[in-house]
mmCIF file of C-alpha atoms in Angstrom:
data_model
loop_
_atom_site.group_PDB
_atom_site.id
_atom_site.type_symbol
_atom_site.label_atom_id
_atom_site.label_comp_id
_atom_site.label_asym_id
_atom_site.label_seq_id
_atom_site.Cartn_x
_atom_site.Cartn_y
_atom_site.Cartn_z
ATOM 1 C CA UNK A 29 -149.013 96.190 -5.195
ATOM 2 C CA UNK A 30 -152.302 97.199 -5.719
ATOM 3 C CA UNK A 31 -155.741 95.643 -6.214
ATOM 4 C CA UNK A 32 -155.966 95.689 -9.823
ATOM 5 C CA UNK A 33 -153.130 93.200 -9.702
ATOM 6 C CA UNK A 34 -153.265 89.616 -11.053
ATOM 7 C CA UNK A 35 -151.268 87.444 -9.295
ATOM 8 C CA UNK A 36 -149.601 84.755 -11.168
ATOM 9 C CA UNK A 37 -147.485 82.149 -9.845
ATOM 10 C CA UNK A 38 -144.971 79.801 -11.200
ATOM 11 C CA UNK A 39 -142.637 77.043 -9.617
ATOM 12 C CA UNK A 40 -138.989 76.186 -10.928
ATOM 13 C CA UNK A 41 -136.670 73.968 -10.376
ATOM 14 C CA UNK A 42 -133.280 74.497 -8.694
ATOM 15 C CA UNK A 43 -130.655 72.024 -7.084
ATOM 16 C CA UNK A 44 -132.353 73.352 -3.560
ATOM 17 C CA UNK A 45 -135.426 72.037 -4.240
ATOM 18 C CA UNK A 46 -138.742 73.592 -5.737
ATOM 19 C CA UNK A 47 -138.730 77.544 -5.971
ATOM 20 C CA UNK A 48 -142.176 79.101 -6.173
ATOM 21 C CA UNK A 49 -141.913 82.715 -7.691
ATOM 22 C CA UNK A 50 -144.982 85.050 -8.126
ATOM 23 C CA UNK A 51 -145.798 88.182 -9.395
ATOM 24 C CA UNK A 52 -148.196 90.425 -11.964
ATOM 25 C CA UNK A 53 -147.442 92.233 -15.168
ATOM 26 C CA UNK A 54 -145.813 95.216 -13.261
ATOM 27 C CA UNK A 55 -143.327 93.104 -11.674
ATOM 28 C CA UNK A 56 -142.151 90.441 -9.330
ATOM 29 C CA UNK A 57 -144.010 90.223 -5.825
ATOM 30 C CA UNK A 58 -141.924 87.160 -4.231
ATOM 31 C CA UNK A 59 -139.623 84.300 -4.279
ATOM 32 C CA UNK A 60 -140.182 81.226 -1.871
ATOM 33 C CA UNK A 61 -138.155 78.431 -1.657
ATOM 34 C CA UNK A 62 -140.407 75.199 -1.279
ATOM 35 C CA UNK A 63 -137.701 72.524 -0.791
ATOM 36 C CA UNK A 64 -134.139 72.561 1.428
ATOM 37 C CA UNK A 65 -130.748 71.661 0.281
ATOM 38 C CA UNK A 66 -129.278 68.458 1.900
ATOM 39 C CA UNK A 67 -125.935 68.149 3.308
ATOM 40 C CA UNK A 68 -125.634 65.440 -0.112
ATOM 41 C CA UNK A 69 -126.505 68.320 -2.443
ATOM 42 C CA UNK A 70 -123.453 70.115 -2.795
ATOM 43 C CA UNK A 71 -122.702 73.710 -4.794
ATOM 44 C CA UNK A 72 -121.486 71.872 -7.813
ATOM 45 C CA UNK A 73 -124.134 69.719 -8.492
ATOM 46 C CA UNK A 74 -125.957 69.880 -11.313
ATOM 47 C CA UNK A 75 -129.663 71.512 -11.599
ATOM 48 C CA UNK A 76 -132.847 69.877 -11.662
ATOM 49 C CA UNK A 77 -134.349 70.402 -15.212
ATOM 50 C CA UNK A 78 -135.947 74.073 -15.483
ATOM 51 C CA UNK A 79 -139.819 73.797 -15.608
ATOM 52 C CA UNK A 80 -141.131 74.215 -19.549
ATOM 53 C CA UNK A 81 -141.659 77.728 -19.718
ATOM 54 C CA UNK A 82 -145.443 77.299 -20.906
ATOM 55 C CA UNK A 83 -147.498 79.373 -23.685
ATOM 56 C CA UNK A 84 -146.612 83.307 -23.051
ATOM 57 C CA UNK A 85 -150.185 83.426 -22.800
ATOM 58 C CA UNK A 86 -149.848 81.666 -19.361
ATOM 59 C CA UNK A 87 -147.622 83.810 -17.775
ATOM 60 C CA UNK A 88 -145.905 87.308 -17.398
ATOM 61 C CA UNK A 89 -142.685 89.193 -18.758
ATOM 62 C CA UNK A 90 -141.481 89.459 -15.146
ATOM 63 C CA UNK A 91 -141.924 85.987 -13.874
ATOM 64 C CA UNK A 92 -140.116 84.725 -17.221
ATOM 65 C CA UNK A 93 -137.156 86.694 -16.311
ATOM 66 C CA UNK A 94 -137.144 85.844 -12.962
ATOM 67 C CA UNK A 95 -137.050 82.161 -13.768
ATOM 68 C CA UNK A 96 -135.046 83.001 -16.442
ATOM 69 C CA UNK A 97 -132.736 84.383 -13.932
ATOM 70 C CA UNK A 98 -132.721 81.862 -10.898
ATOM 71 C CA UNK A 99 -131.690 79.144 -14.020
ATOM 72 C CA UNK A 100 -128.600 81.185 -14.532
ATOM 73 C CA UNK A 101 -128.054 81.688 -11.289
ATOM 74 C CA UNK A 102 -127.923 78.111 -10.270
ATOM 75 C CA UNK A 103 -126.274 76.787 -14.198
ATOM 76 C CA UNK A 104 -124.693 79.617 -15.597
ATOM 77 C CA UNK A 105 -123.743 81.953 -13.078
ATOM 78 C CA UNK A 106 -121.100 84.257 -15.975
ATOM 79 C CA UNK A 107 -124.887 84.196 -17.904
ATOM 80 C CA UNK A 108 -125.678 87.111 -15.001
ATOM 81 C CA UNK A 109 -124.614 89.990 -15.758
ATOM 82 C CA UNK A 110 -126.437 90.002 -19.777
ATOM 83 C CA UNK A 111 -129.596 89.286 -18.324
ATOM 84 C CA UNK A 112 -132.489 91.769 -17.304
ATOM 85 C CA UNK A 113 -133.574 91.811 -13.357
ATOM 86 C CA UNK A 114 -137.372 91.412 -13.010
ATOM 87 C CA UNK A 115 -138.979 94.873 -12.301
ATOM 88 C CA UNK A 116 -140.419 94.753 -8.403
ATOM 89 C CA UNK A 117 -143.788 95.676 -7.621
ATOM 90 C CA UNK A 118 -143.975 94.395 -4.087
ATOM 91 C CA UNK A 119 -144.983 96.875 -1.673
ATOM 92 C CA UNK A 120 -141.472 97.467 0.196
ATOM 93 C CA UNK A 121 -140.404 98.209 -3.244
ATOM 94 C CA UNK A 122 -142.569 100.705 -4.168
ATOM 95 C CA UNK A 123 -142.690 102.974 -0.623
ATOM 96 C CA UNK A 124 -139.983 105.693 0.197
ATOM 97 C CA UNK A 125 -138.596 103.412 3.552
ATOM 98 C CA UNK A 126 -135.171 102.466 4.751
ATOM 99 C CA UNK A 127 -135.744 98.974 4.566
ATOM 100 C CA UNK A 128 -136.680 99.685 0.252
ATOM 101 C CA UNK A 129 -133.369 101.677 0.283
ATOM 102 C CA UNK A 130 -131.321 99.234 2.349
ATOM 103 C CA UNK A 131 -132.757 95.901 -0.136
ATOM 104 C CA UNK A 132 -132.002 98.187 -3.693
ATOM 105 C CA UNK A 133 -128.155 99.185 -2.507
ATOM 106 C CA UNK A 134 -127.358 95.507 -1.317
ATOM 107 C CA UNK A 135 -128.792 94.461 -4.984
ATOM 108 C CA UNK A 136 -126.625 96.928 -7.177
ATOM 109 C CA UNK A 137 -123.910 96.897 -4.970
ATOM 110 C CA UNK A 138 -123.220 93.001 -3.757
ATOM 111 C CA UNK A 139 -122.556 91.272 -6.736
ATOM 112 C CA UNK A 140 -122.478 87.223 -7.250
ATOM 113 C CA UNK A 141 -119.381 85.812 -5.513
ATOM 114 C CA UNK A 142 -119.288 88.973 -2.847
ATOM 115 C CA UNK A 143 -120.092 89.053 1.076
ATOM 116 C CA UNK A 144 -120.559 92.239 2.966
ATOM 117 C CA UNK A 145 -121.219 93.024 6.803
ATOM 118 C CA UNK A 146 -124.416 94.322 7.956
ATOM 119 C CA UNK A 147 -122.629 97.603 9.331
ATOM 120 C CA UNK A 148 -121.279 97.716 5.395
ATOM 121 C CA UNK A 149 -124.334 97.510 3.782
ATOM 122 C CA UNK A 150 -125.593 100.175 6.443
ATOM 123 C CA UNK A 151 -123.229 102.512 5.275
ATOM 124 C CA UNK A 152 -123.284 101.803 1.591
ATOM 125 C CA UNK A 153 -127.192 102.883 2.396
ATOM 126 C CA UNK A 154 -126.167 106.089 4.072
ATOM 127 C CA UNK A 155 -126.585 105.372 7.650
ATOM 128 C CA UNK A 156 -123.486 103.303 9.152
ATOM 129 C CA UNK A 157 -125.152 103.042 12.743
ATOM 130 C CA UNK A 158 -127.998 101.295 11.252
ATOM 131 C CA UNK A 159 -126.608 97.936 11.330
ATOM 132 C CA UNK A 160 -129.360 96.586 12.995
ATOM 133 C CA UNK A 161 -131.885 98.236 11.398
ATOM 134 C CA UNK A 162 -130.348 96.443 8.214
ATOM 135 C CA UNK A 163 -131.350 93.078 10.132
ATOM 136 C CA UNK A 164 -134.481 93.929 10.084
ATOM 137 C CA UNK A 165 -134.502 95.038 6.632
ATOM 138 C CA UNK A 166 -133.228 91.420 5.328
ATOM 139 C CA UNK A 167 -136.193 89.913 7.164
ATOM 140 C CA UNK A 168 -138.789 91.969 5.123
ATOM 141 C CA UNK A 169 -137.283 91.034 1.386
ATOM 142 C CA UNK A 170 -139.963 89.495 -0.424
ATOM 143 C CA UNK A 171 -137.750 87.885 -2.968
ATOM 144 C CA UNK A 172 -134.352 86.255 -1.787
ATOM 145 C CA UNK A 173 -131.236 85.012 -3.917
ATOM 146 C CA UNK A 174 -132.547 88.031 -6.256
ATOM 147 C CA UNK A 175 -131.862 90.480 -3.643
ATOM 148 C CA UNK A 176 -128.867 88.898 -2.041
ATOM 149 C CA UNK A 177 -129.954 88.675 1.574
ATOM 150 C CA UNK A 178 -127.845 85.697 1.987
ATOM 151 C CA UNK A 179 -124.819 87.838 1.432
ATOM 152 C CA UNK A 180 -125.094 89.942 4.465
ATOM 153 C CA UNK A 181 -123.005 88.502 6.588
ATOM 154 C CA UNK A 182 -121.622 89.095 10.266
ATOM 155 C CA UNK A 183 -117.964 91.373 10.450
ATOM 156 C CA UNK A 184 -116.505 88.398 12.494
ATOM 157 C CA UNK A 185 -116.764 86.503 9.070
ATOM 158 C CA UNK A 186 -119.919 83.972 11.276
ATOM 159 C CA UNK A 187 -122.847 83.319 8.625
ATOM 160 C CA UNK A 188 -125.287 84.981 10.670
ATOM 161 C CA UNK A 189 -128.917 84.266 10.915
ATOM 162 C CA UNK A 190 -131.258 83.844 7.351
ATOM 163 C CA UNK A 191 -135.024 83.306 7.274
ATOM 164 C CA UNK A 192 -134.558 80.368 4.886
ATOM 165 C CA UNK A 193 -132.497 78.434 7.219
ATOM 166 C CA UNK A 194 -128.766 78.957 8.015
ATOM 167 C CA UNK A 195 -128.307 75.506 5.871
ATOM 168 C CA UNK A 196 -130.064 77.546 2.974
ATOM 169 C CA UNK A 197 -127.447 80.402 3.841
ATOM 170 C CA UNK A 198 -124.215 78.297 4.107
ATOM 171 C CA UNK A 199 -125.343 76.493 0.508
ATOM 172 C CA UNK A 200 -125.460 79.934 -1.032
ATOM 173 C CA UNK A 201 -122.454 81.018 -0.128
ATOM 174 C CA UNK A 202 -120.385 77.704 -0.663
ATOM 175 C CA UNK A 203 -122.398 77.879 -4.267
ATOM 176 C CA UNK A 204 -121.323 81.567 -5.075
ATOM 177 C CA UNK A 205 -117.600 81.041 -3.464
ATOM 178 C CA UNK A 206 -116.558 77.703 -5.218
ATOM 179 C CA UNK A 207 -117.714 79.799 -8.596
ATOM 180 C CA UNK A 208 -117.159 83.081 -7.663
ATOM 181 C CA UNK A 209 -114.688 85.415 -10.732
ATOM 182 C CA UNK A 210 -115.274 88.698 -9.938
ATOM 183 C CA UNK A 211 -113.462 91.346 -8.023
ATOM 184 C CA UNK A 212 -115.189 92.522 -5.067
ATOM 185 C CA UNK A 213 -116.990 96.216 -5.807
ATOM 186 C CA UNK A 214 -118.889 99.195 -3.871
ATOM 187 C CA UNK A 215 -117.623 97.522 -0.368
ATOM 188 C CA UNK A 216 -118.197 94.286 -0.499
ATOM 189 C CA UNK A 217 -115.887 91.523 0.037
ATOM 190 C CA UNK A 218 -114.412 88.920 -1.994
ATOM 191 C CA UNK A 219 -115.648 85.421 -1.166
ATOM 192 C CA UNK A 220 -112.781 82.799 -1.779
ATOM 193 C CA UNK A 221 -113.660 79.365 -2.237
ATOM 194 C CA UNK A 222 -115.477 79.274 0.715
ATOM 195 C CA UNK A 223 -117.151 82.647 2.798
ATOM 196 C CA UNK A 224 -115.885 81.613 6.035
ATOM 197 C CA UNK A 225 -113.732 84.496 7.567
ATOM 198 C CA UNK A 226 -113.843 86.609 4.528
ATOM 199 C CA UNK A 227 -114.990 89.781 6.851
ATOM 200 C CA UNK A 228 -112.518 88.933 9.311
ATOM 201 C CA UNK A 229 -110.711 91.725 11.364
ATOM 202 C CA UNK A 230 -113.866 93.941 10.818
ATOM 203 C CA UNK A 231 -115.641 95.204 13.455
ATOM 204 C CA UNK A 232 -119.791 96.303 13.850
ATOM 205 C CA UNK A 233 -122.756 96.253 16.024
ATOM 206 C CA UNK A 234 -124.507 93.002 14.663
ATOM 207 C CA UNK A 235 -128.093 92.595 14.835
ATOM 208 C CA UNK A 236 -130.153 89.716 16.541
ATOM 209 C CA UNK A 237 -132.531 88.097 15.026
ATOM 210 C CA UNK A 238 -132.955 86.625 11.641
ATOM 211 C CA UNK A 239 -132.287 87.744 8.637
#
């Protein structure tokens, strides 16, 4: 981003709690979950209410699609694929870097309903030693559930680590497998009803850490 940028920010709601999104009118610059999902709150359940939208005057193209987005992604999930992704003007989007490279292939590649190992994504990325490198990619995206971080998962089929909380992680999985339609596509793997040994037999050097 640079420093001509306005900053606007908006909070939504979601069945996790309060999501605070911001960004300017070249494109998103974050997503931040304020609230955690409860062992109570389970995939299924329905939303909280999406925030009003407010006069367009109030806000900017990107942040309404991104909440426009997150809604579907928590209510109508098959609403995906006809809606626009936000443009990204955070700066690991917009410098030449691995970790920019690793966070655009895992979002046109890992699709709603699909897991994939952090050796996998490493590959898909053009560098299938870099698994742990990857790790460290995951920990620098500015805007989670849009860029599926929570996807990356470890080969054994284990959730791994998440910056949001492995609760956060496990919620978003169980969420995407119990809805999940899709075939599997550009490496990724399948999630069943649940994620839980869907990378199983696999093998990789898995990062420490969080991601």
């Amino acid at each position: 981003m640079d420093a001509a940028c306005e900053v606007k920010h908006r909070v939504v709601a979601s069945p996790m709690g309060q999501i605070r999104i911001s960004g300017c009118e070249q494109g998103l610059h974050g997503i931040k979950l304020l609230g955690r999902a409860t062992p109570a709150a389970g995939p299924t359940e329905a939303p909280a209410p999406p925030e009003p939208p407010g006069r367009p005057e109030e806000t900017v193209k990107p942040l309404m699609e991104c909440a426009a987005w997150l809604h579907a992604y928590f209510q109508e999930p098959t609403a995906l694929q006809g809606l626009p992704v936000p443009a990204l003007h955070h700066p690991v989007f917009l410098q030449d870097s691995f970790t920019r490279q690793v966070l655009w292939k895992l979002l046109e590649a890992v699709k709603f309903g699909e897991v994939v190992s952090y050796q996998q994504l490493a590959a898909l990325a053009g560098n299938p030693k870099a698994a742990r490198a990857v790790g460290g990619a995951m920990r620098s995206n500015p805007v989670p559930i849009l860029v599926p971080c929570h996807r990356v998962v470890c080969s054994s089929g284990a959730v791994g680590n998440y910056s949001g909380g492995l609760a956060v992680k496990e919620w978003l999985l169980d969420h995407e497998g119990s809805l999940a339609g899709t075939p599997a596509r550009a490496g990724g793997s399948r999630l069943a009803r649940t994620w839980r040994g869907a990378l199983r037999g696999s093998s990789s050097s898995e990062p420490a850490g969080r991601d």
